[in-house]
Short mmCIF file of C-alpha atoms in Angstrom, two decimals:
data_model
loop_
_atom_site.label_atom_id
_atom_site.label_comp_id
_atom_site.label_asym_id
_atom_site.label_seq_id
_atom_site.Cartn_x
_atom_site.Cartn_y
_atom_site.Cartn_z
CA MET A 1232 31.42 8.71 22.58
CA THR A 1233 31.14 9.50 18.90
CA LYS A 1234 28.27 7.95 17.10
CA THR A 1235 28.70 5.42 14.33
CA TYR A 1236 26.97 6.39 11.12
CA PHE A 1237 26.83 5.89 7.39
CA GLU A 1238 27.14 8.92 5.22
CA VAL A 1239 24.99 8.55 2.09
CA LEU A 1240 27.30 9.42 -0.82
CA ARG A 1241 24.76 8.19 -3.39
CA SER A 1242 21.24 7.34 -2.30
CA GLY A 1243 20.23 4.96 -5.10
CA ILE A 1244 16.89 4.95 -6.90
CA ASN A 1245 14.49 3.97 -4.16
CA THR A 1246 16.23 3.28 -0.89
CA THR A 1247 14.05 3.14 2.25
CA TYR A 1248 13.80 1.63 5.71
CA GLN A 1249 11.44 -1.35 5.76
CA ASP A 1250 10.45 -4.14 8.10
CA SER A 1251 7.71 -6.78 8.19
CA GLY A 1252 4.99 -4.21 7.55
CA ARG A 1253 2.31 -2.12 9.24
CA ASN A 1254 -1.01 -3.71 10.18
CA SER A 1255 -4.55 -2.61 10.93
CA LEU A 1256 -4.71 0.73 9.09
CA TYR A 1257 -6.21 -0.13 5.69
CA HIS A 1258 -9.51 1.41 6.82
CA ILE A 1259 -7.93 4.87 6.97
CA GLY A 1260 -5.98 4.44 3.77
CA ILE A 1261 -2.60 3.24 5.03
CA PRO A 1262 -1.29 0.20 3.14
CA PHE A 1263 0.73 -2.66 4.61
CA SER A 1264 4.10 -1.50 3.17
CA GLY A 1265 7.05 -3.53 4.52
CA ALA A 1266 9.87 -5.28 2.70
CA MET A 1267 8.73 -6.36 -0.75
CA ASP A 1268 10.60 -9.67 -0.54
CA LYS A 1269 9.77 -11.05 2.90
CA ARG A 1270 12.06 -14.08 2.77
CA ASN A 1271 15.12 -11.96 2.01
CA LEU A 1272 14.18 -9.60 4.83
CA LEU A 1273 14.12 -12.49 7.32
CA ILE A 1274 17.38 -13.99 6.05
CA SER A 1275 19.23 -10.67 6.21
CA ASN A 1276 18.15 -10.02 9.80
CA LYS A 1277 19.08 -13.55 10.87
CA LEU A 1278 22.54 -13.37 9.25
CA VAL A 1279 23.54 -10.45 11.48
CA GLY A 1280 21.77 -11.84 14.55
CA ASN A 1281 18.97 -9.26 14.55
CA LYS A 1282 15.36 -9.91 15.46
CA GLN A 1283 12.87 -10.81 12.72
CA THR A 1284 11.13 -7.52 13.37
CA SER A 1285 14.25 -5.35 12.97
CA ALA A 1286 14.41 -2.70 10.29
CA VAL A 1287 16.46 -3.21 7.13
CA ILE A 1288 17.45 -0.89 4.33
CA GLU A 1289 15.71 -1.89 1.12
CA PHE A 1290 17.04 -0.71 -2.22
CA ALA A 1291 15.72 -1.15 -5.73
CA LEU A 1292 17.79 -1.72 -8.91
CA GLN A 1293 20.60 0.76 -8.19
CA GLY A 1294 21.56 0.73 -4.50
CA PRO A 1295 23.29 3.30 -2.31
CA LEU A 1296 26.98 4.16 -1.85
CA LEU A 1297 27.64 4.51 1.88
CA ARG A 1298 30.69 5.51 3.91
CA LEU A 1299 31.01 4.27 7.48
CA ASN A 1300 32.24 6.78 10.04
CA ASN A 1301 33.64 6.53 13.57
CA SER A 1302 33.57 2.79 14.22
CA LYS A 1303 33.20 -0.70 12.78
CA ALA A 1304 30.03 -2.40 11.60
CA ASN A 1305 29.01 -5.91 10.63
CA PHE A 1306 26.66 -6.06 7.67
CA VAL A 1307 25.07 -8.44 5.19
CA ILE A 1308 23.32 -7.99 1.86
CA THR A 1309 20.60 -10.34 0.66
CA GLY A 1310 18.96 -10.68 -2.73
CA ASP A 1311 20.79 -11.03 -6.02
CA VAL A 1312 23.05 -8.02 -5.73
CA ASN A 1313 26.32 -6.81 -7.20
CA PHE A 1314 28.29 -4.84 -4.57
CA ASN A 1315 31.83 -3.88 -3.59
CA ILE A 1316 33.54 -2.93 -0.38
CA ILE A 1317 35.97 -0.07 -0.95
CA ARG A 1318 38.55 -0.21 1.83
CA LYS A 1319 40.14 2.91 3.25
CA ASN A 1320 43.36 2.17 1.32
CA SER A 1321 41.28 2.07 -1.93
CA ILE A 1322 41.45 -1.69 -2.28
CA ILE A 1323 38.21 -2.94 -3.75
CA GLU A 1324 36.77 -6.19 -2.43
CA LYS A 1325 33.99 -7.86 -4.38
CA GLY A 1326 31.07 -8.72 -2.09
CA ASN A 1327 28.97 -11.87 -1.91
CA CYS A 1328 25.34 -11.85 -0.85
CA TYR A 1329 24.31 -13.96 2.17
CA GLN A 1330 27.72 -13.50 3.80
CA SER A 1331 28.46 -10.99 6.55
CA TYR A 1332 31.39 -8.55 6.36
CA VAL A 1333 32.97 -6.18 8.81
CA LEU A 1334 33.43 -2.59 7.66
CA GLU A 1335 36.16 -0.52 9.29
CA ASP A 1336 35.96 3.22 9.94
CA SER A 1337 35.97 5.13 6.60
CA ASP A 1338 35.34 2.03 4.46
CA GLN A 1339 32.73 2.42 1.78
CA LEU A 1340 29.97 0.06 0.72
CA ASP A 1341 29.05 0.43 -2.93
CA ILE A 1342 25.79 -1.35 -3.77
CA ILE A 1343 26.05 -1.15 -7.52
CA SER A 1344 22.91 -2.90 -8.71
CA THR A 1345 20.61 -5.87 -8.40
CA ASN A 1346 21.06 -8.63 -11.00
CA ARG A 1347 17.97 -9.83 -12.86
CA SER A 1348 15.88 -8.79 -9.86
CA VAL A 1349 14.59 -5.58 -8.28
CA TYR A 1350 14.99 -5.51 -4.49
CA GLY A 1351 17.91 -6.14 -2.16
CA TYR A 1352 18.38 -5.73 1.60
CA LEU A 1353 21.11 -4.35 3.82
CA SER A 1354 21.11 -5.37 7.48
CA ILE A 1355 23.51 -4.17 10.13
CA GLN A 1356 24.24 -6.09 13.33
CA GLY A 1357 22.49 -4.19 16.13
CA GLY A 1358 20.26 -2.32 13.69
CA TYR A 1359 19.64 1.30 12.77
CA LYS A 1360 19.01 4.05 15.30
CA ILE A 1361 15.44 4.88 14.31
CA ASP A 1362 12.00 5.10 15.85
CA SER A 1363 9.01 3.07 14.80
CA PHE A 1364 5.82 4.78 13.72
CA TRP A 1365 2.48 3.04 14.21
CA ASN A 1366 4.27 -0.14 15.26
CA SER A 1367 6.46 -0.38 12.19
CA TYR A 1368 9.77 0.84 10.81
CA SER A 1369 8.41 0.75 7.25
CA VAL A 1370 8.61 3.94 5.24
CA ASN A 1371 5.51 4.85 3.25
CA THR A 1372 6.63 7.70 0.99
CA LYS A 1373 3.08 8.38 -0.21
CA ALA A 1374 1.69 9.30 3.22
CA LYS A 1375 5.15 10.31 4.52
CA ILE A 1376 4.96 7.83 7.38
CA GLY A 1377 7.78 6.00 9.14
CA PRO A 1378 11.39 6.76 10.04
CA ASN A 1379 13.46 9.25 8.01
CA ASN A 1380 10.31 11.44 7.96
CA GLY A 1381 8.64 8.89 5.72
CA GLU A 1382 11.02 9.68 2.86
CA LYS A 1383 13.51 7.85 0.66
CA PHE A 1384 17.16 8.37 1.51
CA THR A 1385 18.81 11.37 -0.11
CA ASN A 1386 22.44 12.18 -0.84
CA ASN A 1387 24.60 13.48 2.03
CA GLN A 1388 22.30 12.42 4.82
CA LYS A 1389 23.45 10.33 7.78
CA ILE A 1390 22.22 6.91 8.84
CA PHE A 1391 22.98 6.32 12.53
CA LEU A 1392 23.66 2.82 13.82
CA ASN A 1393 22.87 1.39 17.24
CA ASP A 1394 25.83 0.76 19.53
CA ILE A 1395 26.42 -2.91 20.12
CA LYS A 1396 28.06 -4.65 23.04
CA GLU A 1397 28.51 -8.16 21.68
CA SER A 1398 31.29 -9.05 19.26
CA PHE A 1399 30.74 -9.41 15.55
CA HIS A 1400 29.67 -12.82 14.34
CA LYS A 1401 30.67 -13.87 10.87
CA LYS A 1402 27.89 -15.83 9.24
CA LYS A 1403 27.11 -17.10 5.80
CA ILE A 1404 24.78 -19.42 3.96
CA ASN A 1405 24.63 -20.70 0.43
CA TYR A 1406 21.36 -19.58 -1.00
CA LEU A 1407 20.14 -18.91 -4.50
CA ASN A 1408 16.91 -17.04 -5.10
CA SER A 1409 14.60 -19.41 -6.94
CA LYS A 1410 13.83 -18.51 -10.53
CA ILE A 1411 10.24 -18.80 -11.62
CA GLU A 1412 8.42 -20.30 -14.54
CA PHE A 1413 4.94 -19.16 -13.55
CA ILE A 1414 3.29 -16.88 -11.08
CA ARG A 1415 0.41 -18.80 -9.60
CA VAL A 1416 -2.90 -17.02 -9.11
CA ILE A 1417 -6.39 -17.63 -7.76
CA LYS A 1418 -9.49 -16.36 -9.60
CA GLY A 1419 -10.36 -12.79 -8.64
CA THR A 1420 -13.82 -11.67 -7.55
CA ASN A 1421 -14.52 -10.26 -11.04
CA TYR A 1422 -12.97 -13.10 -13.06
CA ASP A 1423 -16.21 -13.53 -14.99
CA TYR A 1424 -16.22 -9.90 -16.13
CA PHE A 1425 -13.73 -11.03 -18.78
CA SER A 1426 -14.42 -12.73 -22.09
CA GLU A 1427 -13.45 -16.38 -22.60
CA LYS A 1428 -10.78 -15.15 -24.98
CA ALA A 1429 -9.42 -12.73 -22.37
CA LYS A 1430 -9.24 -15.48 -19.73
CA LYS A 1431 -7.41 -17.71 -22.20
CA ILE A 1432 -4.94 -14.93 -23.03
CA PHE A 1433 -4.39 -14.17 -19.35
CA LEU A 1434 -3.55 -17.79 -18.55
CA SER A 1435 -1.52 -18.70 -21.62
CA GLU A 1436 0.32 -15.66 -22.97
CA GLU A 1437 3.33 -13.82 -21.63
CA PHE A 1438 3.07 -10.34 -20.15
CA LYS A 1439 5.91 -7.88 -20.02
CA VAL A 1440 6.69 -5.97 -16.83
CA SER A 1441 6.45 -2.27 -17.68
CA LYS A 1442 8.88 0.43 -16.62
CA LEU A 1443 5.96 2.06 -14.81
CA SER A 1444 6.30 -0.27 -11.85
CA ASP A 1445 7.20 0.62 -8.29
CA ARG A 1446 6.40 -0.34 -4.71
CA MET A 1447 2.74 0.58 -5.31
CA GLY A 1448 2.09 -1.55 -8.34
CA MET A 1449 3.42 -3.46 -11.30
CA ARG A 1450 2.00 -2.62 -14.70
CA LEU A 1451 1.96 -5.39 -17.27
CA GLU A 1452 1.84 -5.15 -21.06
CA GLY A 1453 0.56 -7.77 -23.46
CA SER A 1454 -2.55 -8.66 -25.44
CA LYS A 1455 -5.45 -6.58 -24.17
CA LEU A 1456 -7.89 -8.31 -21.83
CA GLU A 1457 -11.44 -7.73 -23.01
CA ASN A 1458 -14.03 -6.93 -20.37
CA ILE A 1459 -17.59 -7.95 -21.30
CA VAL A 1460 -19.44 -6.71 -18.19
CA ASP A 1461 -18.15 -3.36 -16.92
CA THR A 1462 -14.71 -1.75 -16.85
CA ASN A 1463 -15.48 -0.20 -13.46
CA ILE A 1464 -16.79 -1.63 -10.22
CA ARG A 1465 -17.97 0.20 -7.12
CA SER A 1466 -14.79 1.19 -5.32
CA GLU A 1467 -13.82 -1.34 -2.68
CA GLY A 1468 -10.84 -2.52 -0.64
CA LEU A 1469 -7.66 -3.89 -2.17
CA ILE A 1470 -4.97 -6.19 -0.89
CA LYS A 1471 -1.47 -6.80 -2.15
CA GLY A 1472 -1.30 -9.29 -5.00
CA VAL A 1473 -4.66 -8.30 -6.52
CA ILE A 1474 -4.50 -8.00 -10.31
CA GLN A 1475 -6.82 -5.23 -11.51
CA VAL A 1476 -7.62 -4.60 -15.15
CA PRO A 1477 -8.64 -1.02 -16.05
CA ALA A 1478 -10.48 -0.08 -19.24
CA ASP A 1479 -7.31 -0.14 -21.35
CA GLY A 1480 -7.08 -3.93 -20.86
CA ASN A 1481 -3.59 -3.95 -19.31
CA PRO A 1482 -3.32 -5.69 -15.93
CA ILE A 1483 -1.86 -3.97 -12.85
CA VAL A 1484 -0.61 -6.02 -9.89
CA MET A 1485 -1.10 -4.30 -6.53
CA LEU A 1486 2.12 -4.32 -4.51
CA SER A 1487 2.97 -3.48 -0.89
CA ASP A 1488 2.37 0.32 -1.04
CA HIS A 1489 -0.87 0.07 -3.06
CA GLY A 1490 -3.79 2.48 -2.74
CA THR A 1491 -6.19 0.87 -0.28
CA ILE A 1492 -9.30 1.36 -2.42
CA GLY A 1493 -9.76 0.62 -6.11
CA GLY A 1494 -12.51 0.57 -8.67
CA TYR A 1495 -11.22 -1.70 -11.41
CA PRO A 1496 -12.31 -5.32 -11.88
CA LYS A 1497 -10.10 -7.91 -10.19
CA ILE A 1498 -9.26 -10.70 -12.60
CA ALA A 1499 -7.00 -12.66 -10.23
CA VAL A 1500 -4.90 -12.57 -7.07
CA VAL A 1501 -1.26 -13.70 -6.80
CA ILE A 1502 -0.92 -16.47 -4.20
CA SER A 1503 0.94 -15.60 -0.99
CA ALA A 1504 3.69 -18.15 -1.73
CA ASP A 1505 4.60 -16.39 -5.00
CA TYR A 1506 4.50 -12.78 -3.82
CA ASP A 1507 8.25 -12.63 -3.08
CA LYS A 1508 8.89 -13.87 -6.61
CA ILE A 1509 6.65 -11.54 -8.59
CA VAL A 1510 7.99 -8.41 -6.86
CA GLN A 1511 11.50 -9.34 -7.97
CA LEU A 1512 10.68 -9.28 -11.72
CA PRO A 1513 12.48 -6.27 -13.22
CA PRO A 1514 10.99 -4.07 -15.97
CA GLY A 1515 11.29 -5.73 -19.35
CA THR A 1516 11.03 -9.33 -18.12
CA LYS A 1517 8.19 -11.61 -19.13
CA VAL A 1518 5.75 -13.28 -16.79
CA LYS A 1519 3.16 -16.05 -17.24
CA PHE A 1520 0.26 -16.82 -14.93
CA LYS A 1521 -1.09 -20.19 -13.88
CA LEU A 1522 -4.50 -20.62 -12.26
CA ILE A 1523 -4.75 -22.82 -9.16
CA ASP A 1524 -7.40 -23.25 -6.46
CA LEU A 1525 -7.46 -22.08 -2.85
CA LYS A 1526 -6.48 -25.45 -1.35
CA GLU A 1527 -3.38 -25.68 -3.57
CA ALA A 1528 -2.47 -22.09 -2.71
CA GLU A 1529 -2.71 -22.85 1.01
CA ASN A 1530 -0.53 -25.94 0.62
CA LEU A 1531 2.03 -24.00 -1.41
CA TYR A 1532 2.16 -21.41 1.34
CA LYS A 1533 2.90 -24.13 3.91
CA LEU A 1534 5.71 -25.30 1.66
CA TYR A 1535 7.01 -21.74 1.28
CA ARG A 1536 7.06 -21.30 5.06
CA PHE A 1537 8.73 -24.66 5.56
CA GLU A 1538 11.46 -23.74 3.06
CA THR A 1539 11.93 -20.34 4.69
CA GLU A 1540 12.27 -21.96 8.13
CA ASN A 1541 14.82 -24.41 6.74
CA ILE A 1542 16.93 -21.62 5.33
CA LEU A 1543 16.75 -19.66 8.59
CA ASN A 1544 17.65 -22.78 10.58
CA GLN A 1545 20.86 -23.17 8.59
CA ILE A 1546 22.02 -19.91 10.13
CA GLN A 1547 23.44 -20.55 13.58
CA MET B 502 -26.97 -9.23 6.33
CA ILE B 503 -23.75 -10.45 4.70
CA LYS B 504 -25.06 -11.91 1.48
CA ASN B 505 -22.01 -13.94 0.68
CA ILE B 506 -18.43 -14.53 1.85
CA THR B 507 -15.88 -15.63 -0.75
CA ASN B 508 -12.10 -15.65 -0.78
CA LEU B 509 -10.06 -12.85 -2.29
CA GLY B 510 -6.80 -14.62 -2.98
CA ASP B 511 -5.61 -17.00 -0.25
CA ALA B 512 -5.34 -14.48 2.56
CA ALA B 513 -8.54 -12.41 2.60
CA LEU B 514 -12.29 -12.77 3.05
CA TYR B 515 -14.53 -10.84 0.68
CA CYS B 516 -17.80 -10.07 2.43
CA ASP B 517 -20.54 -8.94 0.09
CA PHE B 518 -23.38 -6.83 1.50
CA GLY B 519 -25.17 -6.32 -1.83
CA GLU B 520 -24.88 -4.38 -5.05
CA GLU B 521 -26.52 -1.07 -4.20
CA VAL B 522 -24.77 1.91 -2.68
CA ASN B 523 -26.82 3.56 0.03
CA LYS B 524 -26.42 4.60 3.65
CA GLU B 525 -28.43 1.68 5.03
CA ILE B 526 -26.18 -0.94 3.46
CA ASN B 527 -23.04 1.04 4.26
CA LYS B 528 -24.09 1.37 7.91
CA LYS B 529 -24.32 -2.41 8.10
CA VAL B 530 -20.81 -2.67 6.67
CA ILE B 531 -19.44 -0.17 9.18
CA ASN B 532 -21.27 -1.84 12.04
CA PHE B 533 -19.76 -5.17 11.09
CA PHE B 534 -16.33 -3.56 10.72
CA LYS B 535 -16.48 -2.02 14.20
CA ASN B 536 -17.61 -5.30 15.76
CA ILE B 537 -14.80 -7.31 14.17
CA GLN B 538 -12.28 -4.62 15.08
CA LYS B 539 -13.38 -4.89 18.70
CA ILE B 540 -13.11 -8.66 19.16
CA LYS B 541 -9.61 -9.05 17.66
CA LEU B 542 -9.79 -12.50 16.05
CA LYS B 543 -6.50 -14.35 15.70
CA GLY B 544 -4.67 -13.75 12.44
CA ILE B 545 -6.65 -10.74 11.16
CA THR B 546 -4.23 -8.09 9.87
CA ASN B 547 -6.54 -5.54 8.22
CA ILE B 548 -10.23 -4.80 7.72
CA SER B 549 -11.33 -2.59 4.81
CA PRO B 550 -14.91 -1.35 4.79
CA SER B 551 -16.21 0.22 1.57
CA TYR B 552 -19.65 1.21 0.17
CA ASN B 553 -21.11 -2.29 0.25
CA LYS B 554 -18.19 -4.69 0.77
CA LEU B 555 -15.89 -5.58 3.63
CA ILE B 556 -12.51 -7.16 3.01
CA ILE B 557 -10.84 -8.92 5.92
CA SER B 558 -7.15 -9.69 5.36
CA PHE B 559 -5.35 -12.23 7.46
CA ASP B 560 -1.95 -13.77 8.00
CA LEU B 561 -2.02 -17.16 6.29
CA SER B 562 0.53 -18.52 8.75
CA GLU B 563 -1.94 -17.97 11.61
CA THR B 564 -5.31 -18.93 10.18
CA ASN B 565 -7.02 -19.71 6.88
CA PHE B 566 -10.11 -18.85 4.87
CA GLN B 567 -12.34 -21.66 6.11
CA ILE B 568 -11.53 -21.22 9.81
CA LEU B 569 -11.94 -17.45 9.73
CA LYS B 570 -15.11 -17.59 7.62
CA GLU B 571 -16.79 -19.83 10.21
CA LYS B 572 -15.72 -17.55 13.04
CA ILE B 573 -17.00 -14.48 11.23
CA LEU B 574 -20.35 -16.11 10.49
CA ASN B 575 -20.76 -16.91 14.18
CA ILE B 576 -20.03 -13.47 15.54
CA LYS B 577 -22.84 -11.88 17.46
CA ILE B 578 -23.12 -8.42 15.96
CA GLU B 579 -24.05 -5.62 18.31
CA ASP B 580 -25.36 -2.30 17.11
CA ILE B 581 -22.86 0.51 17.36
CA GLN B 582 -24.18 3.51 19.22
CA ASN B 583 -24.69 6.69 17.24
CA GLU B 584 -22.50 8.84 19.51
CA GLN B 585 -19.45 7.16 17.99
CA PHE B 586 -20.05 9.25 14.89
CA GLU B 587 -19.34 12.95 14.55
CA ASN B 588 -20.60 15.85 12.50
CA ILE B 589 -17.59 17.71 11.13
CA LYS B 590 -17.52 21.17 9.58
CA ILE B 591 -15.07 21.62 6.72
CA PRO B 592 -14.17 25.01 5.16
CA ILE B 593 -14.01 25.24 1.37
CA CYS B 594 -12.69 28.05 -0.80
CA PHE B 595 -14.12 28.29 -4.32
CA ASP B 596 -11.56 30.82 -5.58
CA GLU B 597 -10.63 30.46 -9.27
CA GLU B 598 -7.18 29.28 -8.28
CA PHE B 599 -8.69 26.22 -6.53
CA ALA B 600 -11.85 25.50 -8.54
CA LEU B 601 -9.96 23.81 -11.35
CA ASP B 602 -12.98 22.30 -13.13
CA ILE B 603 -15.86 24.59 -12.17
CA LYS B 604 -15.84 26.68 -15.39
CA ARG B 605 -15.82 23.58 -17.58
CA LEU B 606 -18.68 22.04 -15.58
CA CYS B 607 -20.68 25.28 -15.97
CA SER B 608 -20.39 25.31 -19.75
CA SER B 609 -20.72 21.54 -20.29
CA PHE B 610 -23.74 21.08 -18.04
CA ASN B 611 -25.42 24.45 -18.42
CA ILE B 612 -25.28 25.30 -14.73
CA SER B 613 -24.01 28.51 -13.13
CA GLU B 614 -21.07 28.68 -10.76
CA LYS B 615 -23.36 30.16 -8.14
CA GLU B 616 -25.74 27.24 -8.42
CA ILE B 617 -22.95 24.65 -8.14
CA ILE B 618 -21.72 26.33 -4.96
CA LYS B 619 -25.21 26.67 -3.50
CA LYS B 620 -26.17 23.06 -4.24
CA PHE B 621 -22.86 21.81 -2.92
CA LEU B 622 -23.10 23.70 0.39
CA GLU B 623 -26.75 22.83 1.01
CA LYS B 624 -26.17 19.14 1.56
CA LYS B 625 -25.08 17.25 4.62
CA TYR B 626 -22.75 14.49 3.52
CA TYR B 627 -22.21 11.03 4.90
CA CYS B 628 -18.76 9.38 4.94
CA TYR B 629 -19.02 5.95 3.31
CA MET B 630 -15.34 5.05 3.57
CA THR B 631 -11.82 6.44 3.85
CA GLY B 632 -8.84 5.35 1.85
CA PHE B 633 -7.16 5.12 -1.53
CA ILE B 634 -4.68 7.62 -0.10
CA ALA B 635 -4.31 8.13 3.65
CA GLY B 636 -7.43 9.65 5.18
CA MET B 637 -9.27 10.45 1.92
CA PRO B 638 -13.00 10.49 2.73
CA PHE B 639 -15.59 9.30 0.18
CA LEU B 640 -18.68 11.41 0.91
CA GLY B 641 -22.22 11.31 -0.40
CA ASP B 642 -24.74 11.85 -1.68
CA THR B 643 -24.38 14.98 -3.78
CA ASP B 644 -27.33 16.89 -5.28
CA GLU B 645 -28.76 15.31 -8.45
CA LYS B 646 -27.55 18.34 -10.41
CA LEU B 647 -23.93 17.89 -9.36
CA ARG B 648 -23.46 14.33 -10.59
CA PHE B 649 -20.73 14.46 -13.21
CA LYS B 650 -18.54 11.80 -14.72
CA ARG B 651 -14.85 11.51 -13.93
CA LEU B 652 -12.34 13.36 -16.12
CA GLU B 653 -11.57 11.38 -19.26
CA THR B 654 -7.89 11.78 -18.61
CA PRO B 655 -7.13 11.88 -14.89
CA ARG B 656 -4.76 14.58 -13.61
CA VAL B 657 -1.28 13.39 -12.78
CA LYS B 658 -1.27 15.74 -9.80
CA VAL B 659 -4.33 16.89 -7.92
CA PRO B 660 -3.22 19.40 -5.25
CA MET B 661 -3.52 18.60 -1.55
CA GLY B 662 -6.78 19.86 -0.07
CA ALA B 663 -8.64 19.71 -3.41
CA ILE B 664 -12.34 18.90 -3.14
CA GLY B 665 -13.74 16.89 -6.03
CA VAL B 666 -17.14 15.66 -7.18
CA THR B 667 -18.01 12.68 -9.33
CA GLU B 668 -21.20 10.62 -9.70
CA GLN B 669 -23.08 10.80 -6.38
CA PHE B 670 -19.92 11.41 -4.33
CA CYS B 671 -17.46 14.09 -3.28
CA ASN B 672 -14.03 13.68 -1.72
CA ILE B 673 -11.06 15.55 -0.28
CA TYR B 674 -7.52 14.93 -1.53
CA THR B 675 -5.57 14.59 1.70
CA PHE B 676 -2.26 14.51 -0.19
CA GLU B 677 -1.15 15.56 -3.64
CA SER B 678 -2.11 12.57 -5.74
CA PRO B 679 -3.14 11.50 -9.22
CA GLY B 680 -6.90 11.66 -9.62
CA GLY B 681 -9.84 12.03 -11.98
CA TRP B 682 -12.50 13.83 -9.93
CA ASN B 683 -13.91 17.25 -10.92
CA ILE B 684 -12.24 19.77 -8.65
CA ILE B 685 -14.54 22.57 -7.43
CA GLY B 686 -12.59 24.01 -4.49
CA ASN B 687 -9.94 23.48 -1.84
CA THR B 688 -9.83 23.26 1.93
CA PRO B 689 -7.03 24.55 4.19
CA GLN B 690 -8.23 22.12 6.88
CA LYS B 691 -5.82 19.26 7.51
CA VAL B 692 -7.95 16.14 7.04
CA PHE B 693 -5.13 13.67 7.67
CA ASN B 694 -2.67 14.54 10.42
CA LYS B 695 -0.06 11.95 11.32
CA SER B 696 1.12 13.94 14.35
CA ASN B 697 -2.26 13.14 15.83
CA ALA B 698 -0.99 9.58 16.17
CA ASN B 699 -4.02 8.01 17.87
CA ASP B 700 -6.55 9.55 15.55
CA PRO B 701 -4.91 10.78 12.33
CA ALA B 702 -8.00 10.70 10.10
CA LEU B 703 -10.33 13.61 10.87
CA ILE B 704 -13.26 12.04 9.01
CA LYS B 705 -14.15 8.39 9.54
CA PRO B 706 -16.73 6.07 8.00
CA GLY B 707 -20.16 6.87 9.40
CA ASP B 708 -19.37 10.53 10.23
CA THR B 709 -21.34 13.38 8.64
CA ILE B 710 -19.84 16.48 7.05
CA ASN B 711 -21.06 19.99 6.32
CA PHE B 712 -19.01 22.31 4.14
CA PHE B 713 -18.96 26.07 4.63
CA LYS B 714 -17.60 28.70 2.26
CA ILE B 715 -14.55 30.79 3.10
CA SER B 716 -12.81 33.60 1.21
CA LYS B 717 -9.32 33.42 -0.27
CA LYS B 718 -8.11 35.62 2.58
CA GLU B 719 -9.58 33.34 5.22
CA TYR B 720 -8.11 30.39 3.36
CA LEU B 721 -4.61 31.87 3.47
CA ASN B 722 -4.85 32.69 7.16
CA TRP B 723 -6.56 29.45 8.20
CA ASN B 724 -3.60 27.64 9.73
CA ASP B 725 -1.95 30.65 11.37
#
């Protein structure tokens, strides 16, 4: 039997396999990784009937152009993404996110770009034919860990799909990614290293997302945050969502592929409920922070989980 | 021995063991780390030991700060036996091609190349932590005469295998990476090896390291 595969005609900017992340290795320098936007990962897997832990293809800004070979496949795209299906007879069908489609042999999927967001997800019913590494399908390009030799996709390579026995199920939901007014944060462990003026700036002014942002971190530009104690701390562990401020006064938000140790003061930490939202802010957009306490953050996370469950339960 | 536990965000405990950096405090951190690793408390996703702090990350859908803090405070900590730690010998080549900063250090700090090498090789180093990039060991303490500040402008690319010194520490760049340490040599020894899946990091917190000098020729033939 001939194997079903996608041929990568254009790889896109940063297209990788991801899943729900890799645990328990921070102490040797391996970050969590995983899909940046967890909710969209879960929805995409559910819409093609895959397990929550299945691997997806994550793309950033410009996505890949893929041609299916040898068989059919049922796929879905989640996020806020502009994509077309180019049928074998050259008819172009405009695609909608959160709705599954069947590709025929030799059809192409052209993931043109994300709209006012960064990350999108492509799930295939039955999943990709790949092996996990250290209990995860997430690619960490820094340490070259995970499937595809720990690398991004490149042009002309093949992406093999698992054979499936069951028939294709067409599924769809109506879902709009929530737009944000604020990113909510909790005080960081070095909050008091910053001057009163710096704290006020941090919690009232807008910061612009810099072009120098990727899966490791998001650099922000705005009024400089003045440090009145020390611009370095003894190096210590980091987690995703930590906002560090180096000597130049510009905050950096640690994202899923962050270095596991850092020596800059931590002014704040993004709450877990808002992580999916901050990662989706494209370069050039503005962001404002709002300080809340731990109890509120925990309640907001319960709400976030409840909403996620509700969305997933709509998919039958 | 933990002085204070606070929250780092809503999904991590920040355990503070004090302000100083020395082996005694770090050994307490590592001991605590190994104990927590062993008992596998519900919800813990990652534990990051460093010089004098321990960060415990957890899944907020399985537990929360208050619950986990109480559990952590009630753990009975057992001493970890010394045989869990190894002494590892690491080759270093000081050839011009690898010793990117040695000439500058010589002229700025009025020290000879020979003296830098001698002082560097004399010491037995202790691994305080690993991380930043996969498997990178933070080793100390270096000789008083080898304590230099970081580069003012960090390099965009420090080559893989580079050995750097800064303040009281030295480290090994396990991958090509940006970095600001003063590079004095390079090792052909693979310090992080993912094909060794159960034990990819050669050097772990608590281990001790001795460096020995090799020639350029030995360097080039090392992995044959």
